[in-house]
Tab-separated table of N, CA, C and O in Angstrom:
chain	number	residue	atom	x	y	z
A	11	UNK	N	104.565	128.567	79.519
A	11	UNK	CA	103.487	127.844	78.892
A	11	UNK	C	102.237	128.032	79.741
A	11	UNK	O	102.275	127.929	80.956
A	12	UNK	N	101.131	128.274	79.097
A	12	UNK	CA	99.871	128.496	79.785
A	12	UNK	C	99.355	127.185	80.366
A	12	UNK	O	99.534	126.119	79.775
A	13	UNK	N	98.706	127.226	81.549
A	13	UNK	CA	98.183	125.997	82.143
A	13	UNK	C	97.179	125.289	81.235
A	13	UNK	O	97.051	124.078	81.276
A	14	UNK	N	96.463	126.032	80.399
A	14	UNK	CA	95.490	125.405	79.511
A	14	UNK	C	96.123	124.601	78.401
A	14	UNK	O	95.470	123.790	77.751
A	15	UNK	N	97.430	124.820	78.142
A	15	UNK	CA	98.114	124.097	77.077
A	15	UNK	C	98.545	122.710	77.512
A	15	UNK	O	98.917	121.890	76.690
A	16	UNK	N	98.507	122.440	78.803
A	16	UNK	CA	98.929	121.146	79.327
A	16	UNK	C	97.693	120.290	79.569
A	16	UNK	O	96.764	120.713	80.242
A	17	UNK	N	97.689	119.089	79.028
A	17	UNK	CA	96.573	118.174	79.245
A	17	UNK	C	97.027	117.109	80.229
A	17	UNK	O	97.891	116.293	79.892
A	18	UNK	N	96.484	117.080	81.458
A	18	UNK	CA	96.884	116.057	82.418
A	18	UNK	C	96.438	114.679	81.935
A	18	UNK	O	95.364	114.525	81.376
A	19	UNK	N	97.293	113.687	82.144
A	19	UNK	CA	96.972	112.325	81.725
A	19	UNK	C	97.063	111.381	82.901
A	19	UNK	O	97.713	111.667	83.901
A	20	UNK	N	96.429	110.229	82.760
A	20	UNK	CA	96.468	109.171	83.768
A	20	UNK	C	97.238	108.011	83.185
A	20	UNK	O	96.973	107.586	82.059
A	21	UNK	N	98.201	107.484	83.936
A	21	UNK	CA	98.985	106.344	83.519
A	21	UNK	C	98.360	105.093	84.127
A	21	UNK	O	98.188	105.001	85.341
A	22	UNK	N	98.009	104.120	83.305
A	22	UNK	CA	97.373	102.895	83.785
A	22	UNK	C	98.417	101.864	84.162
A	22	UNK	O	99.609	102.042	83.885
A	23	UNK	N	97.993	100.765	84.774
A	23	UNK	CA	98.920	99.720	85.197
A	23	UNK	C	99.559	99.000	84.016
A	23	UNK	O	100.608	98.391	84.143
A	24	UNK	N	98.943	99.068	82.839
A	24	UNK	CA	99.508	98.423	81.652
A	24	UNK	C	100.525	99.310	80.955
A	24	UNK	O	101.143	98.890	79.988
A	25	UNK	N	100.687	100.543	81.384
A	25	UNK	CA	101.657	101.447	80.807
A	25	UNK	C	101.069	102.427	79.813
A	25	UNK	O	101.738	103.334	79.355
A	26	UNK	N	99.804	102.259	79.457
A	26	UNK	CA	99.182	103.196	78.530
A	26	UNK	C	98.669	104.410	79.298
A	26	UNK	O	98.499	104.368	80.509
A	27	UNK	N	98.422	105.491	78.580
A	27	UNK	CA	97.925	106.696	79.230
A	27	UNK	C	96.760	107.251	78.428
A	27	UNK	O	96.630	106.999	77.234
A	28	UNK	N	95.910	108.007	79.125
A	28	UNK	CA	94.794	108.669	78.470
A	28	UNK	C	94.552	109.988	79.177
A	28	UNK	O	94.920	110.153	80.335
A	29	UNK	N	93.946	110.966	78.484
A	29	UNK	CA	93.755	112.288	79.099
A	29	UNK	C	92.775	112.235	80.252
A	29	UNK	O	91.800	111.483	80.229
A	30	UNK	N	93.040	113.036	81.269
A	30	UNK	CA	92.165	113.098	82.434
A	30	UNK	C	90.859	113.807	82.095
A	30	UNK	O	89.804	113.437	82.593
A	31	UNK	N	90.943	114.820	81.252
A	31	UNK	CA	89.755	115.583	80.887
A	31	UNK	C	89.396	115.352	79.433
A	31	UNK	O	90.267	115.160	78.595
A	32	UNK	N	88.114	115.386	79.131
A	32	UNK	CA	87.666	115.294	77.752
A	32	UNK	C	87.979	116.610	77.054
A	32	UNK	O	87.870	117.679	77.641
A	33	UNK	N	88.373	116.523	75.801
A	33	UNK	CA	88.689	117.722	75.036
A	33	UNK	C	87.396	118.417	74.631
A	33	UNK	O	86.570	117.870	73.920
A	34	UNK	N	87.168	119.607	75.116
A	34	UNK	CA	85.986	120.371	74.764
A	34	UNK	C	86.301	121.842	74.977
A	34	UNK	O	86.671	122.245	76.069
A	35	UNK	N	86.158	122.633	73.937
A	35	UNK	CA	86.495	124.042	74.060
A	35	UNK	C	85.320	124.880	74.532
A	35	UNK	O	85.480	126.005	74.935
A	36	UNK	N	84.103	124.353	74.490
A	36	UNK	CA	82.910	125.116	74.816
A	36	UNK	C	82.493	125.030	76.289
A	36	UNK	O	81.885	125.931	76.814
A	37	UNK	N	82.787	123.946	76.969
A	37	UNK	CA	82.295	123.767	78.335
A	37	UNK	C	83.444	123.467	79.288
A	37	UNK	O	84.562	123.234	78.871
A	38	UNK	N	83.106	123.462	80.548
A	38	UNK	CA	84.096	123.128	81.568
A	38	UNK	C	84.495	121.665	81.416
A	38	UNK	O	83.706	120.834	80.976
A	39	UNK	N	85.741	121.327	81.767
A	39	UNK	CA	86.180	119.939	81.601
A	39	UNK	C	85.436	118.993	82.535
A	39	UNK	O	85.081	119.355	83.652
A	40	UNK	N	85.182	117.797	82.059
A	40	UNK	CA	84.564	116.765	82.875
A	40	UNK	C	85.618	115.713	83.180
A	40	UNK	O	86.459	115.404	82.336
A	41	UNK	N	85.581	115.170	84.359
A	41	UNK	CA	86.578	114.196	84.790
A	41	UNK	C	86.132	112.813	84.375
A	41	UNK	O	84.982	112.429	84.586
A	42	UNK	N	87.065	112.036	83.808
A	42	UNK	CA	86.780	110.653	83.473
A	42	UNK	C	87.039	109.799	84.708
A	42	UNK	O	88.041	109.965	85.391
A	43	UNK	N	86.157	108.879	84.992
A	43	UNK	CA	86.276	108.030	86.172
A	43	UNK	C	87.086	106.792	85.819
A	43	UNK	O	86.805	106.120	84.829
A	44	UNK	N	88.108	106.508	86.619
A	44	UNK	CA	88.921	105.324	86.427
A	44	UNK	C	88.280	104.184	87.208
A	44	UNK	O	88.046	104.300	88.407
A	45	UNK	N	87.997	103.092	86.544
A	45	UNK	CA	87.372	101.946	87.191
A	45	UNK	C	88.422	101.143	87.949
A	45	UNK	O	89.506	100.882	87.445
A	46	UNK	N	88.110	100.772	89.174
A	46	UNK	CA	89.000	99.919	89.956
A	46	UNK	C	88.158	98.976	90.804
A	46	UNK	O	86.971	99.172	90.998
A	47	UNK	N	88.797	97.961	91.312
A	47	UNK	CA	88.105	96.962	92.135
A	47	UNK	C	88.204	97.269	93.621
A	47	UNK	O	87.800	96.474	94.443
A	48	UNK	N	88.747	98.421	93.978
A	48	UNK	CA	88.921	98.793	95.377
A	48	UNK	C	87.628	99.431	95.883
A	48	UNK	O	87.093	100.349	95.282
A	49	UNK	N	87.144	98.930	96.998
A	49	UNK	CA	85.927	99.480	97.599
A	49	UNK	C	86.318	100.401	98.744
A	49	UNK	O	87.019	100.013	99.670
A	50	UNK	N	85.879	101.644	98.670
A	50	UNK	CA	86.170	102.626	99.712
A	50	UNK	C	85.091	102.531	100.776
A	50	UNK	O	83.908	102.634	100.492
A	51	UNK	N	85.496	102.344	102.009
A	51	UNK	CA	84.536	102.189	103.106
A	51	UNK	C	84.478	103.399	104.020
A	51	UNK	O	83.616	103.484	104.865
A	52	UNK	N	85.408	104.313	103.928
A	52	UNK	CA	85.385	105.491	104.782
A	52	UNK	C	86.668	105.632	105.567
A	52	UNK	O	87.677	105.027	105.259
A	53	UNK	N	86.619	106.434	106.598
A	53	UNK	CA	87.784	106.676	107.433
A	53	UNK	C	87.348	106.684	108.897
A	53	UNK	O	86.189	106.878	109.219
A	54	UNK	N	88.324	106.483	109.771
A	54	UNK	CA	88.036	106.468	111.201
A	54	UNK	C	88.157	107.860	111.801
A	54	UNK	O	87.307	108.272	112.574
A	55	UNK	N	89.213	108.582	111.450
A	55	UNK	CA	89.435	109.906	112.024
A	55	UNK	C	90.338	110.724	111.108
A	55	UNK	O	90.963	110.187	110.206
A	56	UNK	N	90.400	112.006	111.369
A	56	UNK	CA	91.321	112.917	110.694
A	56	UNK	C	92.235	113.499	111.768
A	56	UNK	O	91.754	113.980	112.795
A	57	UNK	N	93.547	113.418	111.550
A	57	UNK	CA	94.507	113.951	112.508
A	57	UNK	C	94.981	115.316	112.041
A	57	UNK	O	95.402	115.473	110.894
A	58	UNK	N	94.889	116.290	112.929
A	58	UNK	CA	95.365	117.644	112.662
A	58	UNK	C	96.567	117.882	113.569
A	58	UNK	O	96.480	117.717	114.786
A	59	UNK	N	97.707	118.274	112.996
A	59	UNK	CA	98.892	118.614	113.775
A	59	UNK	C	98.873	120.125	113.983
A	59	UNK	O	98.978	120.890	113.035
A	60	UNK	N	98.691	120.537	115.230
A	60	UNK	CA	98.491	121.942	115.574
A	60	UNK	C	99.514	122.365	116.620
A	60	UNK	O	100.197	121.537	117.210
A	61	UNK	N	99.599	123.653	116.856
A	61	UNK	CA	100.518	124.175	117.857
A	61	UNK	C	100.031	123.958	119.272
A	61	UNK	O	100.827	123.756	120.184
A	62	UNK	N	98.720	123.995	119.496
A	62	UNK	CA	98.140	123.828	120.825
A	62	UNK	C	96.894	122.950	120.699
A	62	UNK	O	95.814	123.429	120.358
A	63	UNK	N	97.048	121.661	120.955
A	63	UNK	CA	95.957	120.699	120.772
A	63	UNK	C	94.807	120.966	121.741
A	63	UNK	O	93.642	120.825	121.365
A	64	UNK	N	95.112	121.366	122.951
A	64	UNK	CA	94.065	121.628	123.935
A	64	UNK	C	93.191	122.803	123.505
A	64	UNK	O	91.968	122.755	123.598
A	65	UNK	N	93.809	123.850	123.013
A	65	UNK	CA	93.064	125.021	122.562
A	65	UNK	C	92.215	124.694	121.330
A	65	UNK	O	91.056	125.100	121.249
A	66	UNK	N	92.776	123.967	120.378
A	66	UNK	CA	92.032	123.603	119.173
A	66	UNK	C	90.834	122.723	119.519
A	66	UNK	O	89.718	122.940	119.023
A	67	UNK	N	91.031	121.742	120.392
A	67	UNK	CA	89.938	120.860	120.787
A	67	UNK	C	88.858	121.624	121.553
A	67	UNK	O	87.663	121.422	121.316
A	68	UNK	N	89.263	122.515	122.442
A	68	UNK	CA	88.271	123.267	123.208
A	68	UNK	C	87.469	124.209	122.314
A	68	UNK	O	86.286	124.450	122.567
A	69	UNK	N	88.072	124.728	121.247
A	69	UNK	CA	87.337	125.559	120.294
A	69	UNK	C	86.243	124.741	119.604
A	69	UNK	O	85.102	125.186	119.495
A	70	UNK	N	86.580	123.538	119.144
A	70	UNK	CA	85.596	122.693	118.475
A	70	UNK	C	84.488	122.259	119.433
A	70	UNK	O	83.338	122.119	119.039
A	71	UNK	N	84.829	122.049	120.686
A	71	UNK	CA	83.825	121.666	121.685
A	71	UNK	C	82.899	122.839	121.990
A	71	UNK	O	81.674	122.705	122.000
A	72	UNK	N	83.474	124.014	122.219
A	72	UNK	CA	82.681	125.177	122.625
A	72	UNK	C	81.879	125.780	121.483
A	72	UNK	O	80.742	126.217	121.679
A	73	UNK	N	82.438	125.827	120.289
A	73	UNK	CA	81.806	126.560	119.190
A	73	UNK	C	81.082	125.690	118.165
A	73	UNK	O	80.212	126.180	117.472
A	74	UNK	N	81.471	124.421	118.035
A	74	UNK	CA	80.914	123.613	116.957
A	74	UNK	C	80.172	122.372	117.424
A	74	UNK	O	79.824	121.525	116.619
A	75	UNK	N	79.980	122.236	118.709
A	75	UNK	CA	79.156	121.150	119.226
A	75	UNK	C	79.824	119.789	119.303
A	75	UNK	O	79.141	118.776	119.440
A	76	UNK	N	81.133	119.729	119.236
A	76	UNK	CA	81.840	118.453	119.364
A	76	UNK	C	81.892	118.048	120.834
A	76	UNK	O	81.767	118.879	121.726
A	77	UNK	N	82.077	116.774	121.075
A	77	UNK	CA	82.214	116.241	122.435
A	77	UNK	C	83.617	115.679	122.611
A	77	UNK	O	84.126	114.993	121.728
A	78	UNK	N	84.263	115.931	123.756
A	78	UNK	CA	85.583	115.339	123.994
A	78	UNK	C	85.460	113.833	124.194
A	78	UNK	O	84.589	113.359	124.917
A	79	UNK	N	86.333	113.073	123.531
A	79	UNK	CA	86.267	111.610	123.576
A	79	UNK	C	87.472	111.011	124.298
A	79	UNK	O	87.325	110.144	125.143
A	80	UNK	N	88.684	111.478	123.955
A	80	UNK	CA	89.890	110.864	124.522
A	80	UNK	C	91.001	111.898	124.632
A	80	UNK	O	90.947	112.958	124.002
A	81	UNK	N	92.004	111.552	125.436
A	81	UNK	CA	93.159	112.417	125.645
A	81	UNK	C	94.400	111.557	125.795
A	81	UNK	O	94.352	110.482	126.400
A	82	UNK	N	95.500	112.029	125.237
A	82	UNK	CA	96.802	111.380	125.406
A	82	UNK	C	97.794	112.484	125.710
A	82	UNK	O	97.891	113.465	124.964
A	83	UNK	N	98.516	112.360	126.820
A	83	UNK	CA	99.470	113.393	127.203
A	83	UNK	C	100.341	112.942	128.353
A	83	UNK	O	100.525	111.745	128.572
A	84	UNK	N	100.863	113.904	129.104
A	84	UNK	CA	101.752	113.582	130.225
A	84	UNK	C	101.085	112.664	131.240
A	84	UNK	O	101.709	111.750	131.771
A	85	UNK	N	99.802	112.892	131.494
A	85	UNK	CA	99.099	112.099	132.500
A	85	UNK	C	98.924	110.641	132.082
A	85	UNK	O	98.751	109.759	132.918
A	86	UNK	N	98.963	110.384	130.790
A	86	UNK	CA	98.782	109.013	130.293
A	86	UNK	C	100.093	108.376	129.872
A	86	UNK	O	100.092	107.273	129.325
A	87	UNK	N	101.221	109.059	130.111
A	87	UNK	CA	102.535	108.482	129.845
A	87	UNK	C	103.188	108.939	128.550
A	87	UNK	O	104.279	108.490	128.220
A	88	UNK	N	102.580	109.808	127.810
A	88	UNK	CA	103.179	110.328	126.583
A	88	UNK	C	103.997	111.559	126.928
A	88	UNK	O	103.452	112.580	127.316
A	89	UNK	N	105.320	111.482	126.786
A	89	UNK	CA	106.195	112.571	127.192
A	89	UNK	C	106.486	113.569	126.087
A	89	UNK	O	107.075	114.606	126.333
A	90	UNK	N	106.094	113.258	124.836
A	90	UNK	CA	106.497	114.110	123.733
A	90	UNK	C	105.342	114.728	122.952
A	90	UNK	O	105.529	115.747	122.310
A	91	UNK	N	104.166	114.101	122.960
A	91	UNK	CA	103.030	114.680	122.248
A	91	UNK	C	101.782	114.659	123.129
A	91	UNK	O	101.657	113.837	124.031
A	92	UNK	N	100.876	115.579	122.841
A	92	UNK	CA	99.555	115.599	123.488
A	92	UNK	C	98.513	115.533	122.378
A	92	UNK	O	98.634	116.219	121.364
A	93	UNK	N	97.527	114.681	122.554
A	93	UNK	CA	96.461	114.542	121.570
A	93	UNK	C	95.115	114.618	122.268
A	93	UNK	O	94.914	114.021	123.324
A	94	UNK	N	94.204	115.361	121.673
A	94	UNK	CA	92.831	115.469	122.152
A	94	UNK	C	91.924	114.996	121.031
A	94	UNK	O	92.047	115.458	119.890
A	95	UNK	N	91.002	114.090	121.340
A	95	UNK	CA	90.071	113.554	120.343
A	95	UNK	C	88.687	114.119	120.630
A	95	UNK	O	88.211	114.059	121.761
A	96	UNK	N	88.059	114.679	119.586
A	96	UNK	CA	86.693	115.206	119.705
A	96	UNK	C	85.841	114.569	118.615
A	96	UNK	O	86.347	114.184	117.562
A	97	UNK	N	84.545	114.446	118.891
A	97	UNK	CA	83.649	113.782	117.946
A	97	UNK	C	82.312	114.497	117.899
A	97	UNK	O	81.811	114.990	118.908
A	98	UNK	N	81.723	114.545	116.710
A	98	UNK	CA	80.388	115.092	116.499
A	98	UNK	C	79.711	114.216	115.462
A	98	UNK	O	80.018	114.301	114.277
A	99	UNK	N	78.806	113.360	115.909
A	99	UNK	CA	78.175	112.414	114.995
A	99	UNK	C	79.199	111.416	114.486
A	99	UNK	O	79.881	110.765	115.251
A	100	UNK	N	79.326	111.327	113.162
A	100	UNK	CA	80.291	110.403	112.577
A	100	UNK	C	81.637	111.036	112.285
A	100	UNK	O	82.502	110.396	111.698
A	101	UNK	N	81.843	112.284	112.689
A	101	UNK	CA	83.096	112.987	112.422
A	101	UNK	C	83.966	112.951	113.674
A	101	UNK	O	83.535	113.341	114.757
A	102	UNK	N	85.196	112.467	113.521
A	102	UNK	CA	86.118	112.386	114.651
A	102	UNK	C	87.436	113.048	114.272
A	102	UNK	O	88.048	112.674	113.282
A	103	UNK	N	87.860	114.038	115.056
A	103	UNK	CA	89.122	114.741	114.837
A	103	UNK	C	90.082	114.434	115.975
A	103	UNK	O	89.687	114.387	117.133
A	104	UNK	N	91.355	114.257	115.635
A	104	UNK	CA	92.422	114.101	116.616
A	104	UNK	C	93.347	115.302	116.448
A	104	UNK	O	93.953	115.483	115.394
A	105	UNK	N	93.435	116.134	117.476
A	105	UNK	CA	94.334	117.289	117.464
A	105	UNK	C	95.596	116.903	118.218
A	105	UNK	O	95.530	116.539	119.389
A	106	UNK	N	96.734	116.974	117.552
A	106	UNK	CA	98.001	116.545	118.134
A	106	UNK	C	98.982	117.700	118.110
A	106	UNK	O	99.100	118.405	117.108
A	107	UNK	N	99.680	117.886	119.233
A	107	UNK	CA	100.708	118.932	119.310
A	107	UNK	C	101.874	118.422	120.149
A	107	UNK	O	101.716	117.521	120.970
A	108	UNK	N	103.064	119.017	119.955
A	108	UNK	CA	104.205	118.612	120.768
A	108	UNK	C	104.098	119.180	122.174
A	108	UNK	O	103.577	120.269	122.381
A	109	UNK	N	104.590	118.425	123.146
A	109	UNK	CA	104.636	118.919	124.526
A	109	UNK	C	105.902	119.742	124.716
A	109	UNK	O	105.891	120.791	125.335
A	110	UNK	N	106.993	119.278	124.135
A	110	UNK	CA	108.269	119.984	124.219
A	110	UNK	C	108.707	120.405	122.825
A	110	UNK	O	108.248	119.865	121.832
A	111	UNK	N	109.642	121.331	122.773
A	111	UNK	CA	110.163	121.766	121.481
A	111	UNK	C	111.041	120.680	120.877
A	111	UNK	O	111.438	119.728	121.544
A	112	UNK	N	111.358	120.848	119.630
A	112	UNK	CA	112.194	119.856	118.952
A	112	UNK	C	113.665	120.253	119.006
A	112	UNK	O	114.381	120.183	118.021
A	113	UNK	N	114.119	120.651	120.178
A	113	UNK	CA	115.519	121.040	120.338
A	113	UNK	C	116.401	119.789	120.417
A	113	UNK	O	115.917	118.673	120.504
A	114	UNK	N	117.702	119.991	120.410
A	114	UNK	CA	118.626	118.854	120.484
A	114	UNK	C	118.425	118.032	121.754
A	114	UNK	O	118.474	116.822	121.736
A	115	UNK	N	118.202	118.703	122.860
A	115	UNK	CA	118.035	118.000	124.118
A	115	UNK	C	116.835	117.078	124.079
A	115	UNK	O	116.906	115.950	124.527
A	116	UNK	N	115.745	117.544	123.539
A	116	UNK	CA	114.544	116.730	123.472
A	116	UNK	C	114.712	115.558	122.521
A	116	UNK	O	114.316	114.448	122.822
A	117	UNK	N	115.319	115.792	121.352
A	117	UNK	CA	115.481	114.706	120.391
A	117	UNK	C	116.434	113.635	120.916
A	117	UNK	O	116.323	112.482	120.549
A	118	UNK	N	117.369	114.015	121.793
A	118	UNK	CA	118.276	113.023	122.375
A	118	UNK	C	117.521	112.094	123.315
A	118	UNK	O	117.835	110.914	123.437
A	119	UNK	N	116.466	112.601	123.981
A	119	UNK	CA	115.704	111.790	124.917
A	119	UNK	C	114.594	111.006	124.228
A	119	UNK	O	114.017	110.107	124.806
A	120	UNK	N	114.276	111.365	122.987
A	120	UNK	CA	113.163	110.720	122.291
A	120	UNK	C	113.488	109.269	121.995
A	120	UNK	O	114.620	108.932	121.670
A	121	UNK	N	112.483	108.391	122.100
A	121	UNK	CA	112.714	106.993	121.793
A	121	UNK	C	112.947	106.803	120.288
A	121	UNK	O	112.436	107.582	119.487
A	122	UNK	N	113.725	105.790	119.895
A	122	UNK	CA	113.948	105.567	118.463
A	122	UNK	C	112.659	105.155	117.779
A	122	UNK	O	111.803	104.507	118.370
A	123	UNK	N	112.557	105.532	116.506
A	123	UNK	CA	111.322	105.196	115.761
A	123	UNK	C	111.451	103.876	115.058
A	123	UNK	O	112.455	103.422	114.697
């Protein structure tokens, strides 16, 4: 079945549904806005799970003008993950990577969640 043959719908809290896009064969689809009482205020940070948090953070600092803000790792008592926080204006990224591999030995020493 062609993707154009499927009309995505939104299910409301009352159980009724309506199409997400207006039916129009001549123009690009327009999105219907669902009204809600929830006010969006923003976010504090975005967490990126990377292979090497130190390298990723240093790239953003050196090439994109971010400033280092915080660090969490072996020196601060975290034995399993390292996180570097960088900020540029109102944008804050947290780069997190594992310190050790996820082998059986490491998971046996990990604290319960």
